[in-house]
Amino acid sequence: MAAPLYLGLISGTSADAIDAALVEFDGDTPRTLATAATPYASDLRKRILDLALGREVASFDRSGELDVEIGHAFAAAAEALIAQSGVDRTRIRAIGSHGQTLWHRPDAAHPFTLQLGDPNVIAERLRITTVADFRRRDLAAGGQGAPLAPAFHAACLSAPGEARAVLNLGGIANLTLLTPGAAVRGFDTGPASGLMDAWCHQHTGAAFDRDGELAGQGRIDAALLARWMDDPYFKRPAPKSTGRETFQLQWLRKQLRGGEAVADVQATLLALTARTVADALRRECPQATRVIACGGGVHNARLMAALRDVLAPITVETTAAHGIDPDYVEAIAFAWLARETLDGRPGNRPEVTGARGPRVLGAIWPA
């Protein structure tokens, strides 16, 4: 009998595309059958970012309609991936949908996180069991609700004889610390591609700084870097998580003195990502000898070079060296989390999120 398949869906903080991965698992080792990144329609992406970044005042009507519209976009991405793969959809046991984060407030008086992309729409359109709303149970148990990928990283990227870290370079950077004989730990280190993308788009119109070309035209402003690194978040102990509700252009501009060259700010943002990752790793896991990177930031050659420089002599590579496409690690992780939920196994790591204990995550929408 053929092994069941799982389909993972996620759109990250940049809200540029919906990443989809169709996988099967040999134990916890994923075998990827098909992947695709489906860009949002430009108007839909603008409306997502307008709400997420506070450029538009949220309303029940706007948020409710956007929830359904994003649900249809996620369903369409799943349908396209299934068609591309040519697999019989009856082999797909479940879809794990992270959704699109609009707000993440784990430190509010009443902590909450909100991911849009109505799973009822996905389950109804595809007639495949859908698991979603992964983060809120961890929050209810006193955790940060993030990051959740460390449980998957631990399952498939640990090595018994080596201390290593998995570094996700999405809009926000986060580390998973995998030390033999110790509990898995993980946390958000601070901004990665999100601020660089936003600054580049504002000043050049490009969605991102391809290969760090804009950053390469500037020089690091040491005083500006020091002001940014003085933010209390970077000194806070784990567990901790953050997002664009903190690290956005308004945060960036507060420390500008006026007259800074656009390229210098971009170069300094790149240095901020590399430095905060390196500082966090040395503080929390000084024995690490390998960093395994994933996420869109791995395509920024200048950022990867900066990380190798500041982390030397630690080996810095990508998950491709371990058989996993770095662009789809998180989509695969939510496929894995869907399997864990259906099998009644916890998907969080309390040592990572700060929750009171292991919890089965998410809710299930039957086919």
Coordinates of N, CA and C in Angstrom, one line a residue, residues 157-166 176-182 185 281 284-292 314-315:
L157 N 16.9 17.0 11.2 CA 18.2 17.6 10.9 C 19.2 17.4 12.1
S158 N 18.8 16.7 13.1 CA 19.7 16.5 14.2 C 20.8 15.5 13.9
A159 N 21.9 15.6 14.5 CA 23.0 14.7 14.4 C 23.5 14.3 15.8
P160 N 23.7 13.0 16.0 CA 24.0 12.6 17.4 C 25.4 13.1 17.9
G161 N 26.3 13.3 17.0 CA 27.7 13.7 17.4 C 28.0 15.1 17.1
E162 N 27.1 16.0 16.8 CA 27.4 17.4 16.5 C 26.4 18.4 17.0
A163 N 26.9 19.4 17.6 CA 26.0 20.6 17.9 C 25.9 21.4 16.7
R164 N 24.6 21.7 16.3 CA 24.4 22.4 15.1 C 23.1 23.3 15.3
A165 N 23.0 24.3 14.4 CA 21.8 25.2 14.5 C 21.2 25.2 13.1
V166 N 19.9 25.3 13.1 CA 19.1 25.5 11.8 C 18.7 27.0 11.9
T176 N 17.1 27.4 15.5 CA 16.8 26.2 16.2 C 18.2 25.6 16.7
L177 N 18.3 25.3 17.9 CA 19.6 24.8 18.5 C 19.5 23.4 18.8
L178 N 20.3 22.6 18.1 CA 20.3 21.1 18.2 C 21.6 20.6 18.8
T179 N 21.6 20.4 20.1 CA 22.7 20.0 20.9 C 22.5 18.5 21.4
P180 N 23.4 17.6 21.0 CA 23.2 16.2 21.5 C 23.1 16.2 23.0
G181 N 22.1 15.4 23.5 CA 21.9 15.3 24.9 C 21.2 16.4 25.6
A182 N 20.8 17.4 24.9 CA 20.2 18.6 25.5 C 18.8 18.8 24.8
R185 N 16.1 23.9 21.6 CA 15.8 25.3 21.8 C 15.7 26.0 20.5
L281 N 23.7 33.2 18.5 CA 24.2 31.8 18.5 C 25.4 31.6 19.5
E284 N 23.9 31.6 23.1 CA 23.0 30.5 23.4 C 23.6 29.1 23.1
C285 N 24.5 29.0 22.1 CA 25.0 27.7 21.8 C 26.4 27.9 21.3
P286 N 27.4 28.3 22.1 CA 28.7 28.5 21.7 C 29.4 27.3 21.1
Q287 N 28.9 26.1 21.5 CA 29.6 24.9 21.0 C 29.2 24.5 19.6
A288 N 28.2 25.2 19.0 CA 27.8 24.9 17.6 C 28.9 24.9 16.6
T289 N 29.0 23.9 15.8 CA 30.0 23.8 14.7 C 29.4 23.9 13.3
R290 N 28.1 23.9 13.2 CA 27.5 23.9 11.9 C 26.2 24.7 11.9
V291 N 26.0 25.6 11.0 CA 24.7 26.3 10.8 C 24.1 25.9 9.4
I292 N 22.9 25.4 9.5 CA 22.2 24.9 8.3 C 21.1 25.9 8.0
I314 N 32.7 28.4 12.1 CA 31.5 27.6 12.0 C 31.2 27.3 10.5
T315 N 30.9 26.1 10.2 CA 30.4 25.8 8.8 C 29.1 26.3 8.6

